[in-house]
Coordinates of C-alpha atoms in Angstrom, one line a residue:
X1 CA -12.9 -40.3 8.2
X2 CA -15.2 -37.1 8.1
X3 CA -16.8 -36.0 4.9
X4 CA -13.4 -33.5 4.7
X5 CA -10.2 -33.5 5.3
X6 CA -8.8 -30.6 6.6
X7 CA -5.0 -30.9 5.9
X8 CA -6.1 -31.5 1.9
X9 CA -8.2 -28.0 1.8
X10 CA -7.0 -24.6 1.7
X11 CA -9.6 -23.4 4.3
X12 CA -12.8 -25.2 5.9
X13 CA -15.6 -25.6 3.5
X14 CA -18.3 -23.4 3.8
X15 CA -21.2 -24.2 5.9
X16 CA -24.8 -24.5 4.9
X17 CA -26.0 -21.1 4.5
X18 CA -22.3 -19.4 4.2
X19 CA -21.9 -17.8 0.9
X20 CA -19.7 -15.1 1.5
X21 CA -15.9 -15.6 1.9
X22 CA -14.1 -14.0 4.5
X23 CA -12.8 -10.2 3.4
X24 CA -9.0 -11.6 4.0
X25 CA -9.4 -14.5 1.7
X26 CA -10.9 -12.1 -1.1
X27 CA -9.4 -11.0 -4.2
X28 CA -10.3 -7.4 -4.3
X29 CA -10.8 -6.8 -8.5
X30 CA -10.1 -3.3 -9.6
X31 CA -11.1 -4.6 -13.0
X32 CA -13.1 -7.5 -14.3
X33 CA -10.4 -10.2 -14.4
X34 CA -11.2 -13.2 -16.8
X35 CA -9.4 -16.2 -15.0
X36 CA -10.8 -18.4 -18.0
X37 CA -8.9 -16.5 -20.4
X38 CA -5.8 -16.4 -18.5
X39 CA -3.3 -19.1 -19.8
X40 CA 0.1 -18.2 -17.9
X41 CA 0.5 -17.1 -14.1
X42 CA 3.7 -15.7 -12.7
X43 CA 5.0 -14.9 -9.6
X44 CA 7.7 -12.5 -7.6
X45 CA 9.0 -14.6 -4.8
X46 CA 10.1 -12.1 -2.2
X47 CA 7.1 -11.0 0.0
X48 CA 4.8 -12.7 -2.9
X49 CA 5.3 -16.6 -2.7
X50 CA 7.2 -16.2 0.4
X51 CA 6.1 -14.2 3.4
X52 CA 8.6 -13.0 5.5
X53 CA 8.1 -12.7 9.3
X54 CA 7.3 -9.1 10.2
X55 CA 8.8 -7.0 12.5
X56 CA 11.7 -9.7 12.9
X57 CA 13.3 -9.3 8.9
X58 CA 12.5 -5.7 8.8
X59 CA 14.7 -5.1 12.4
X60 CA 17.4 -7.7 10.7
X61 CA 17.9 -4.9 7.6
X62 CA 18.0 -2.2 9.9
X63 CA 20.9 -4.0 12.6
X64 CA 22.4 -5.0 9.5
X65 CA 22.6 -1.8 7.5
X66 CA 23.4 0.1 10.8
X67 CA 26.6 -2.0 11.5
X68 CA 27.2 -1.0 7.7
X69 CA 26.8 2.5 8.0
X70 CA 29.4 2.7 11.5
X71 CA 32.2 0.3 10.0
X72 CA 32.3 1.2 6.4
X73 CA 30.7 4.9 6.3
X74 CA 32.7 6.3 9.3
X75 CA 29.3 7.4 11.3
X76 CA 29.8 7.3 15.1
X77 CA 29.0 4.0 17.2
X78 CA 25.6 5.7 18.4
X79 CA 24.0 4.3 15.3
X80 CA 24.5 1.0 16.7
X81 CA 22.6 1.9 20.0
X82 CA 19.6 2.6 18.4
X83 CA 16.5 0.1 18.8
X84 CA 14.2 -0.4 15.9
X85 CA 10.7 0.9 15.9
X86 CA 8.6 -1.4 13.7
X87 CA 5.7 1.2 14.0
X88 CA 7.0 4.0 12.4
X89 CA 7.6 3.7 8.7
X90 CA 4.7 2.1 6.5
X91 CA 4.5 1.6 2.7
X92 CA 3.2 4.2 0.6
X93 CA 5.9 6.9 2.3
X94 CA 8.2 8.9 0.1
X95 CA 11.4 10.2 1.8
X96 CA 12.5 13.8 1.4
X97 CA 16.4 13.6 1.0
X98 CA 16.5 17.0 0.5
X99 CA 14.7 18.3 3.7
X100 CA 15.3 15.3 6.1
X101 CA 11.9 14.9 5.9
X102 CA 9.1 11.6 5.8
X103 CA 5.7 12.7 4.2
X104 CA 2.7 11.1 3.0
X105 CA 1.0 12.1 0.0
X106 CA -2.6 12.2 -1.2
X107 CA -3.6 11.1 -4.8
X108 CA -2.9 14.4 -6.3
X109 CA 0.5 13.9 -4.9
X110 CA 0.1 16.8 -2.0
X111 CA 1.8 16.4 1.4
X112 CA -0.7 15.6 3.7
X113 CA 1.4 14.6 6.8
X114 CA 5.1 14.6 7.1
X115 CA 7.6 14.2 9.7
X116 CA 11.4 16.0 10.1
X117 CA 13.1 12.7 11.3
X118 CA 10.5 11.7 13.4
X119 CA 9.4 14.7 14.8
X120 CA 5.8 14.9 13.6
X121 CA 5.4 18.5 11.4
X122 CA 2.1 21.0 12.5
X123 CA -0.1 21.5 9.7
X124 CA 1.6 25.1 9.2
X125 CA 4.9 23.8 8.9
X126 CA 3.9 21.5 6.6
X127 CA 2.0 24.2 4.5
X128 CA 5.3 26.4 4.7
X129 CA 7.6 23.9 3.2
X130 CA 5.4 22.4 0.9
X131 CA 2.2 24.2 0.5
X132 CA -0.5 22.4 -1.7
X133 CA 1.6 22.1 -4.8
X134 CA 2.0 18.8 -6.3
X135 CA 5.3 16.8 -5.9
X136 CA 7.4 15.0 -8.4
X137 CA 7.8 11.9 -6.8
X138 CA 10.8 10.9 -9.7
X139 CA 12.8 13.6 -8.6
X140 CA 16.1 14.0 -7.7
X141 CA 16.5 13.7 -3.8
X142 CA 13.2 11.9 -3.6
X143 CA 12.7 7.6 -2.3
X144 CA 9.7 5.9 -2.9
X145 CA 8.9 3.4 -0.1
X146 CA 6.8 1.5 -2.4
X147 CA 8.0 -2.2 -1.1
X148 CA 8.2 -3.8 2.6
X149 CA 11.9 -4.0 2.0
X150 CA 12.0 -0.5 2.2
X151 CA 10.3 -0.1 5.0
X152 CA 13.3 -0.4 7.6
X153 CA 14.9 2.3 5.2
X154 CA 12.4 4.8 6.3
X155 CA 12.7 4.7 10.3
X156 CA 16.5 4.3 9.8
X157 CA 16.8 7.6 7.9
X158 CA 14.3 9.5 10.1
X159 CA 16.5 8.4 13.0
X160 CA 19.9 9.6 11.6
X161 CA 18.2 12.8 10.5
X162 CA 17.2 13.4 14.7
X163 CA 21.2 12.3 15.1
X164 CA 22.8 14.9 12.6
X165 CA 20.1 17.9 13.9
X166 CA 21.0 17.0 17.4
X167 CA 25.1 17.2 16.6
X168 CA 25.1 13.6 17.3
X169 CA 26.0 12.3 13.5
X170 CA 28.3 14.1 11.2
X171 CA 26.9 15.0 8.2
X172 CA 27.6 17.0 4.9
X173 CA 23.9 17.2 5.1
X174 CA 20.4 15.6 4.6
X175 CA 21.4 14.2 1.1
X176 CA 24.5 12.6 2.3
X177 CA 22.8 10.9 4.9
X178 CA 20.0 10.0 2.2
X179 CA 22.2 8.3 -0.1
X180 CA 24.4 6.5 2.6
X181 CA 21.0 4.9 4.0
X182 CA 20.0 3.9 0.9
X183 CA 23.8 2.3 0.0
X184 CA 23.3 0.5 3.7
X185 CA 20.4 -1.0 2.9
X186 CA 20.4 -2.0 -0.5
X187 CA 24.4 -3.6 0.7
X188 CA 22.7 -5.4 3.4
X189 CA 20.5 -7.1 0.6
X190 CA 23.1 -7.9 -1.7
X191 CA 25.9 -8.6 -0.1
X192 CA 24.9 -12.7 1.0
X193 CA 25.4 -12.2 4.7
X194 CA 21.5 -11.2 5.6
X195 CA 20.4 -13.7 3.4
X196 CA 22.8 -16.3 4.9
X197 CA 20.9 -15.6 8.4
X198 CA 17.5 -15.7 6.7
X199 CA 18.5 -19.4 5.3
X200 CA 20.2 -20.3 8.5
X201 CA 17.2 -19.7 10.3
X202 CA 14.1 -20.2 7.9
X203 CA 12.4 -22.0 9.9
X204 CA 11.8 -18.4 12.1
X205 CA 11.9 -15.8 9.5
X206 CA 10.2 -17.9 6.6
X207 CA 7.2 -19.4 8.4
X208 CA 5.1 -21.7 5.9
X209 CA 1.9 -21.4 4.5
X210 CA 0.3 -24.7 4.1
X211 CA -2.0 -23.7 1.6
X212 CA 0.2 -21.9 -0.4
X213 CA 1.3 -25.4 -2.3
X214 CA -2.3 -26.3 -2.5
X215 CA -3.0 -23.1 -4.2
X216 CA -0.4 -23.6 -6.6
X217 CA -1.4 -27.4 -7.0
X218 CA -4.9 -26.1 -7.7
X219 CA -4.1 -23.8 -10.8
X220 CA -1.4 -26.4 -12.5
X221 CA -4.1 -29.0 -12.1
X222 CA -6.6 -26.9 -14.2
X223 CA -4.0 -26.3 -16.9
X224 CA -2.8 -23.3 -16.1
X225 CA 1.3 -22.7 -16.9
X226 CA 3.3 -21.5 -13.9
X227 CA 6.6 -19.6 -13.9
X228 CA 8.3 -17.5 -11.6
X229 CA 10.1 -14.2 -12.3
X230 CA 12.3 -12.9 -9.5
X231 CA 15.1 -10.4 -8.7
X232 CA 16.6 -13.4 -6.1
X233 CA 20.0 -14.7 -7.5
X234 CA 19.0 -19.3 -7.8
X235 CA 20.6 -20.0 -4.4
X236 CA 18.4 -17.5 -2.0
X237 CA 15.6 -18.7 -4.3
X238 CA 16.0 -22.0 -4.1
X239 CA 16.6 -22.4 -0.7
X240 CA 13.4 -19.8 0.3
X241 CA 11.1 -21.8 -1.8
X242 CA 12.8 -25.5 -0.8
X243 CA 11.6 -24.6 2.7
X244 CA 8.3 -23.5 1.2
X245 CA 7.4 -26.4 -1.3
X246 CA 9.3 -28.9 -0.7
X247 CA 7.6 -32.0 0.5
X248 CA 4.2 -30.3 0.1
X249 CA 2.9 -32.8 -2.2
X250 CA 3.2 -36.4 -3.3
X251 CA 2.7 -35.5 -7.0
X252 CA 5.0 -32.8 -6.7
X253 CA 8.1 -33.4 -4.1
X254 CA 10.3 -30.7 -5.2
X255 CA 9.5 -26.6 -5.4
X256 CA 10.7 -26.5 -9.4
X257 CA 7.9 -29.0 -9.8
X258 CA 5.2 -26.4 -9.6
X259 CA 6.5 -24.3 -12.1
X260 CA 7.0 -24.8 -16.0
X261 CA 9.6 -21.8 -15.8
X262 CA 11.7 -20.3 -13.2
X263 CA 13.6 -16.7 -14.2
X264 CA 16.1 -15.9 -11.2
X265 CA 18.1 -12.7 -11.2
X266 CA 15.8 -10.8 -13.4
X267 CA 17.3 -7.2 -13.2
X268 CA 13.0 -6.0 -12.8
X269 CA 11.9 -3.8 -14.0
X270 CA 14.6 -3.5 -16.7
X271 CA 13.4 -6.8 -17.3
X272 CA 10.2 -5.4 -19.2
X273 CA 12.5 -2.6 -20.5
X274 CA 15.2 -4.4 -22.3
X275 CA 15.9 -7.8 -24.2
X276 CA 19.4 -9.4 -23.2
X277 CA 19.7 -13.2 -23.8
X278 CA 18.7 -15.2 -20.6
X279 CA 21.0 -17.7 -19.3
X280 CA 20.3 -21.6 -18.6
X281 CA 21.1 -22.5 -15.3
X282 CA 23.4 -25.8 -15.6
X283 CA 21.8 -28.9 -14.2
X284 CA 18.1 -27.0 -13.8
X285 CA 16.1 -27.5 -16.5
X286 CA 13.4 -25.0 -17.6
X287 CA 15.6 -22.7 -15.4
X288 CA 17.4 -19.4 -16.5
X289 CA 19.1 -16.0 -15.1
X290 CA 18.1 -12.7 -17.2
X291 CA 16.4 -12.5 -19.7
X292 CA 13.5 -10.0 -21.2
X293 CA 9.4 -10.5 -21.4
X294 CA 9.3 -11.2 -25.0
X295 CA 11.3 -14.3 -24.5
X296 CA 9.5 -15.2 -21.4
X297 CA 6.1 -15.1 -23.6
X298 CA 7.5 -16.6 -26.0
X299 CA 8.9 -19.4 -23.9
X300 CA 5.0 -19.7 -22.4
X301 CA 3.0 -19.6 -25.4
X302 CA 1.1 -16.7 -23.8
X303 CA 1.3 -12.9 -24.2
X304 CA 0.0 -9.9 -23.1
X305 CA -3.2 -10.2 -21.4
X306 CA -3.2 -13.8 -21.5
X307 CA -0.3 -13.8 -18.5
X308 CA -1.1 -12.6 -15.2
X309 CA 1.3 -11.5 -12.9
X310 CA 1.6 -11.8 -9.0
X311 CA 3.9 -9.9 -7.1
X312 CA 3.9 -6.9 -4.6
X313 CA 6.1 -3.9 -5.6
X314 CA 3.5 -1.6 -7.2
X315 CA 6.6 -0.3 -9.6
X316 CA 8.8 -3.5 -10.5
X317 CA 6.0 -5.9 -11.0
X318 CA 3.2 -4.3 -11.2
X319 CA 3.2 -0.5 -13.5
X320 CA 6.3 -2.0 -15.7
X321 CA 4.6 -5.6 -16.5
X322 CA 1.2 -3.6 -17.1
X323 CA 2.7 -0.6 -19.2
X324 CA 5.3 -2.3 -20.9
X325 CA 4.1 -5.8 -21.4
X326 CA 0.1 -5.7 -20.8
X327 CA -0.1 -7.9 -18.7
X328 CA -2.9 -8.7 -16.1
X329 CA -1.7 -7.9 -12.3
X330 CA -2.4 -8.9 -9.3
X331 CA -0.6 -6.5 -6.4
X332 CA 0.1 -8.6 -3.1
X333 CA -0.4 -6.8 -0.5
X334 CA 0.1 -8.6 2.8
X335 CA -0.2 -6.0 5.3
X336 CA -4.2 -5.9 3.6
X337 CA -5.0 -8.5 6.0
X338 CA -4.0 -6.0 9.4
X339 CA -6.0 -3.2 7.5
X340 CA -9.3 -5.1 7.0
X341 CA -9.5 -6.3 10.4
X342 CA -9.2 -2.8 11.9
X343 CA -12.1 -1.2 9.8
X344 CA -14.1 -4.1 10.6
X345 CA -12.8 -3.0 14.7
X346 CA -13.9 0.3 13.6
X347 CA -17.1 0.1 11.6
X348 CA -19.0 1.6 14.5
X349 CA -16.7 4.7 14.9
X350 CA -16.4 5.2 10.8
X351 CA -20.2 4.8 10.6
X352 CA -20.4 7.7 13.0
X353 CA -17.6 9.4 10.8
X354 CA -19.6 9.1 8.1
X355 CA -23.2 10.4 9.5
X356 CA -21.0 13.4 11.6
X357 CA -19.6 14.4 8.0
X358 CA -23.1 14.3 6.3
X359 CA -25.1 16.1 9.2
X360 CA -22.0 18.8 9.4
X361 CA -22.3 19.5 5.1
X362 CA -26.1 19.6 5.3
X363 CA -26.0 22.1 8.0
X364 CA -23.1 24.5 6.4
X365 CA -25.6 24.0 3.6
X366 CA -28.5 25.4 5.1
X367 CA -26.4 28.0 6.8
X368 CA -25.4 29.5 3.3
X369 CA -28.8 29.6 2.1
X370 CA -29.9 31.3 5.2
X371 CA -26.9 34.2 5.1
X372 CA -27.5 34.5 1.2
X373 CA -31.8 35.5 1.7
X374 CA -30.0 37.9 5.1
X375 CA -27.6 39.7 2.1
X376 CA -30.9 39.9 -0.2
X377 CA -33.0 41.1 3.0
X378 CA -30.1 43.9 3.2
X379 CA -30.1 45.1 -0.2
X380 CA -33.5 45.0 -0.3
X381 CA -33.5 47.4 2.7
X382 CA -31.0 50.1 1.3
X383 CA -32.5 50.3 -2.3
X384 CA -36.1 50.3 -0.8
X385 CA -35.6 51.8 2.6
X386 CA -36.9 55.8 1.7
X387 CA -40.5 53.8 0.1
X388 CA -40.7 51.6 3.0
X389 CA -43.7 52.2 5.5
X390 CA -42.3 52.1 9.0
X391 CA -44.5 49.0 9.3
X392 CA -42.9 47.0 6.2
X393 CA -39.2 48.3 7.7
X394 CA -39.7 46.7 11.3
X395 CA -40.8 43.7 9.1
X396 CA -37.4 43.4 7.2
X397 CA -35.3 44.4 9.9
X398 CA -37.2 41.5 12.3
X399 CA -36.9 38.9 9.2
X400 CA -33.1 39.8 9.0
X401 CA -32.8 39.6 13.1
X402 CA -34.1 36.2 12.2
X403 CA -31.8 35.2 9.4
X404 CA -29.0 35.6 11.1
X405 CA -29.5 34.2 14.4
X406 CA -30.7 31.2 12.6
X407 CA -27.0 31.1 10.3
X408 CA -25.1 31.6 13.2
X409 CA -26.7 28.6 15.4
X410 CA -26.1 26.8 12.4
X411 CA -22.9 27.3 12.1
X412 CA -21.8 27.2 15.2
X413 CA -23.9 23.3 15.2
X414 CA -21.6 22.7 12.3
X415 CA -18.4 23.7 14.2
X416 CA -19.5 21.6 17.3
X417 CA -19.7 18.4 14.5
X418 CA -16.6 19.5 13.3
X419 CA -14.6 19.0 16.4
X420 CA -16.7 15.5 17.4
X421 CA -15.4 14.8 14.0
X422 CA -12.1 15.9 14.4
X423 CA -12.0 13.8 17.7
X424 CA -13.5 10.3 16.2
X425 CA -10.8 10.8 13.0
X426 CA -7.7 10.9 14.9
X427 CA -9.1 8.3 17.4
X428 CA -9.9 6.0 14.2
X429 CA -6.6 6.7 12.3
X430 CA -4.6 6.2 14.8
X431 CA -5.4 2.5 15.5
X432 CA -4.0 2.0 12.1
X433 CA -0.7 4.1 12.5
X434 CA -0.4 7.0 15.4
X435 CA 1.7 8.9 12.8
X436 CA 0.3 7.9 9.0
X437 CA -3.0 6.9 9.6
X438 CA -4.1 3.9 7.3
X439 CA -2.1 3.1 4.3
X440 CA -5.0 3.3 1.6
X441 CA -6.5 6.8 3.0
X442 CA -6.1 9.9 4.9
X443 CA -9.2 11.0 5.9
X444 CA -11.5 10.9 2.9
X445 CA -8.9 11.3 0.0
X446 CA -7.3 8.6 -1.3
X447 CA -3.5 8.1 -0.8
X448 CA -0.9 7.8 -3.5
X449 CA -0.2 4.5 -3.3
X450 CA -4.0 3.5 -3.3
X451 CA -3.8 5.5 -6.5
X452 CA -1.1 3.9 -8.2
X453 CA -2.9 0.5 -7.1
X454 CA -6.1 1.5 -8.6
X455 CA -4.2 2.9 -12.0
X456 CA -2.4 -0.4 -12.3
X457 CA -3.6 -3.7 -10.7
X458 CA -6.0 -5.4 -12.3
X459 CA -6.9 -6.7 -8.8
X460 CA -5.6 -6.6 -5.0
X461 CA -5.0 -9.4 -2.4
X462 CA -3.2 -10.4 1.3
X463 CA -1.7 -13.7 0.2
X464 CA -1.3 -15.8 -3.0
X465 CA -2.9 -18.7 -1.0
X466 CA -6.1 -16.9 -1.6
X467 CA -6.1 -18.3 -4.9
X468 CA -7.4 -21.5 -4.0
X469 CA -10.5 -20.4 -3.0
X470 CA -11.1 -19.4 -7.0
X471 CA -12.1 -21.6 -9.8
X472 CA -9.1 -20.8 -12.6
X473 CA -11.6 -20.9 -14.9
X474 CA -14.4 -18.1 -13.3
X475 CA -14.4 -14.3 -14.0
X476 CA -14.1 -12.4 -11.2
X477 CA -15.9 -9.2 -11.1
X478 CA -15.1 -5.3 -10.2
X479 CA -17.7 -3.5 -9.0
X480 CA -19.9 -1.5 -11.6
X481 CA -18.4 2.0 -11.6
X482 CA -20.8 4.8 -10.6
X483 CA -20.8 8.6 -11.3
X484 CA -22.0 10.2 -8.3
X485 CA -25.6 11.1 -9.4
X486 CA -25.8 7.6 -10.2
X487 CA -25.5 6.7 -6.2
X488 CA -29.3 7.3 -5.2
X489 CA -28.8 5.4 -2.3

């Protein structure tokens, strides 16, 4: 037997010398996060404890909804010709009901890209429908795409918004066809037939984590209470996590073992807005429907920012269980793991991004500077000109020559950066999505979502397995914030 035993550890041990984790097994902390003082953990299920295969359940919402849309809605039997494009929609996106229009939005909540179905919008368009003004995201007429749930929503609307402008789908107009998507999909959720096909066939669309149960294991061991809190009705639940846990460990043969409280059916986020009485769930101990967060603490023996919460809608579990409740969160966010290993692909290209942008700003710099002392040469001509010698005119007049030659190569140096930029930046962006760009950024402004993750999780991660690789008891750290004169480097 070897010193280790690789089906009893989360990952291989570190070697001699290794110190660093790998970036996809990190917890990313936004704020210091005290494990030590933490005495409850919770957990969504859906995309959080159990990771769904990806494109497979996203094109079984769409098929599903479509079929929805075609028998029950009355929209013509072309919706059900239409093949699923995985690539299109990505978190982060907020439909425009209104318009027929996708967009992405920076952190000051200003269109930065957008698409009319799927027909990508020029910059001017853009500007003429939107200009820079900020948007109310809570609107009427406007969808958040803040889950992977969502995402199938997204493409599907796009694509009946290219079938109504091409006569293909009848329509009242954009907002009918906004609301009857989102009926589809959310009816395809709820109505027990896609999640009978997901439980049929787990064993595809639910692949297993091996180290998730160890994780789990890990933080019980070290005395730290469990529960989980999700919108799944007990028999999707129980089945998805059956598959999951089940069997996993000796000590612990059935899922409900790993948890000292399991909420199903927990109406979130009204379930941080509002207190009805939970219900027990016959036969299940220690398991209820319902209920509200001050009975949850209450049943925990923890509160506020003792609890720390796990889940991966950046509204539902995450704002509501930090505004409402205080707790400490921790957003999953599995398609992290895609997004790190393409900017380590690209650190090459986005170091040159980077030393392209510098290079261009220091030149524009000098170039001001330069056509500022021209204007001063100039003025200093017409107020001086009739005392001027003929000797100290040709001097001015040679020293403006000079100037401005000098601005102008600059310039057009800075120009000739700008487009290598230009180049590099859509090159770069578009390995993470040829329409959106990466999820977190566009270009060098953050994107909303990557705000509303900074405002509200207390820390960021791919996988809840990644908990394993961090003592429950430890602090982990967010970097030291910096004002920019503090950056010398």
């Amino acid at each position: 037997m070897t010193a280790w035993d690789p089906d009893l550890l989360a990952a291989p041990p570190l070697l001699d010398g290794e110190d660093r984790l790998p970036p996809e097994h990190k917890l990313f902390a936004l704020r210091t996060l005290p494990l030590g003082e933490i005495r409850a953990i919770g957990f969504d299920m859906d995309h959080t404890l159990a990771r769904y295969r990806a494109p497979e359940i996203d094109e079984l919402a769409f098929k599903k909804a479509v079929r929805l849309l075609a028998r029950d809605r009355g929209y013509s039997p072309w919706l059900l010709e239409m093949g699923y494009d995985p690539a299109f929609a990505v978190r982060g996106l907020l439909l425009d009901g209104l318009r027929g229009n996708v967009l992405k939005l920076n952190r000051e909540r200003q269109v930065v890209r957008a698409c009319h179905g799927t027909r990508i919008l020029p910059r001017p368009e853009l500007d003429a429908v939107y200009g820079r003004r900020r948007l109310s995201t809570s609107a009427k007429g406007f969808r958040n795409l803040d889950t992977l749930f969502e995402i199938p929503e997204g493409y599907l609307y796009a694509r009946m918004v290219d079938g109504f402008d091409q006569g293909t789908l009848k329509a009242e107009n954009y907002l009918q066809i906004f609301h009857d998507v989102r009926w589809a999909i959310d009816t395809a959720h709820r109505n027990g037939e896609m999640k009978g096909e997901i439980l049929e066939h787990r064993d595809f669309f639910i692949p297993r984590d091996p180290q998730l149960a160890l994780a789990l294991d890990r933080l019980k061991r070290e005395g730290k209470k469990l529960f989980l809190l999700t919108n799944s009705e007990w028999s999707f639940t129980a089945g998805v996590l059956g598959h999951l846990l089940d069997g996993q460990d000796e000590a612990r043969p059935r899922w409900t073992d790993y948890f000292d409280l399991i909420v199903v059916s927990s109406r979130k986020p009204d379930f941080f807005l509002g207190t009805p009485l939970p219900a027990a769930i016959e036969g299940q101990p220690r398991c209820f429907t319902g209920g509200h967060a001050a009975w949850l603490e209450a049943q925990l023996g923890a509160e506020g920012e003792q609890i720390l919460y796990v889940g991966d809608h950046i509204y539902g579990d995450v704002l509501r269980s930090k505004k409402n409740a205080s707790w400490r969160t921790l957003l999953l966010v599995p398609e992290l793991e895609h997004e790190i290993k393409l900017l380590e692909a690209k650190n090459h290209d986005m170091r040159d991004m980077l030393r392209l942008e510098t290079i261009r700003r220091r030149t524009l710099r000098r170039a001001s500077v330069l056509m500022d002392q021209w204007k001063r040469n100039r003025v200093r001509r017409h107020v001086l000109g009739p005392r001027l010698s003929a000797e100290a005119t040709v001097a001015l007049d040679h020293e403006a020559a000079h100037l401005a030659s000098s601005a102008e190569a600059l310039q057009r140096r800075a120009e000739i950066h700008s487009l290598e930029l230009d180049t590099l930046t859509k090159s770069v962006e578009a390995a993470f999505n040829p329409t959106w760009g990466p999820m977190f950024r566009d270009r060098d402004e953050p994107t909303r979502f990557a705000d509303q993750l900074q405002q509200f999780a207390c820390a960021y991660t791919g996988r809840v397995a990644n908990l394993y690789m961090y003592d429950p008891h430890m602090t982990v750290y967010a970097p030291v914030p910096t004002l920019p004169h503090e950056r010398l480097g």
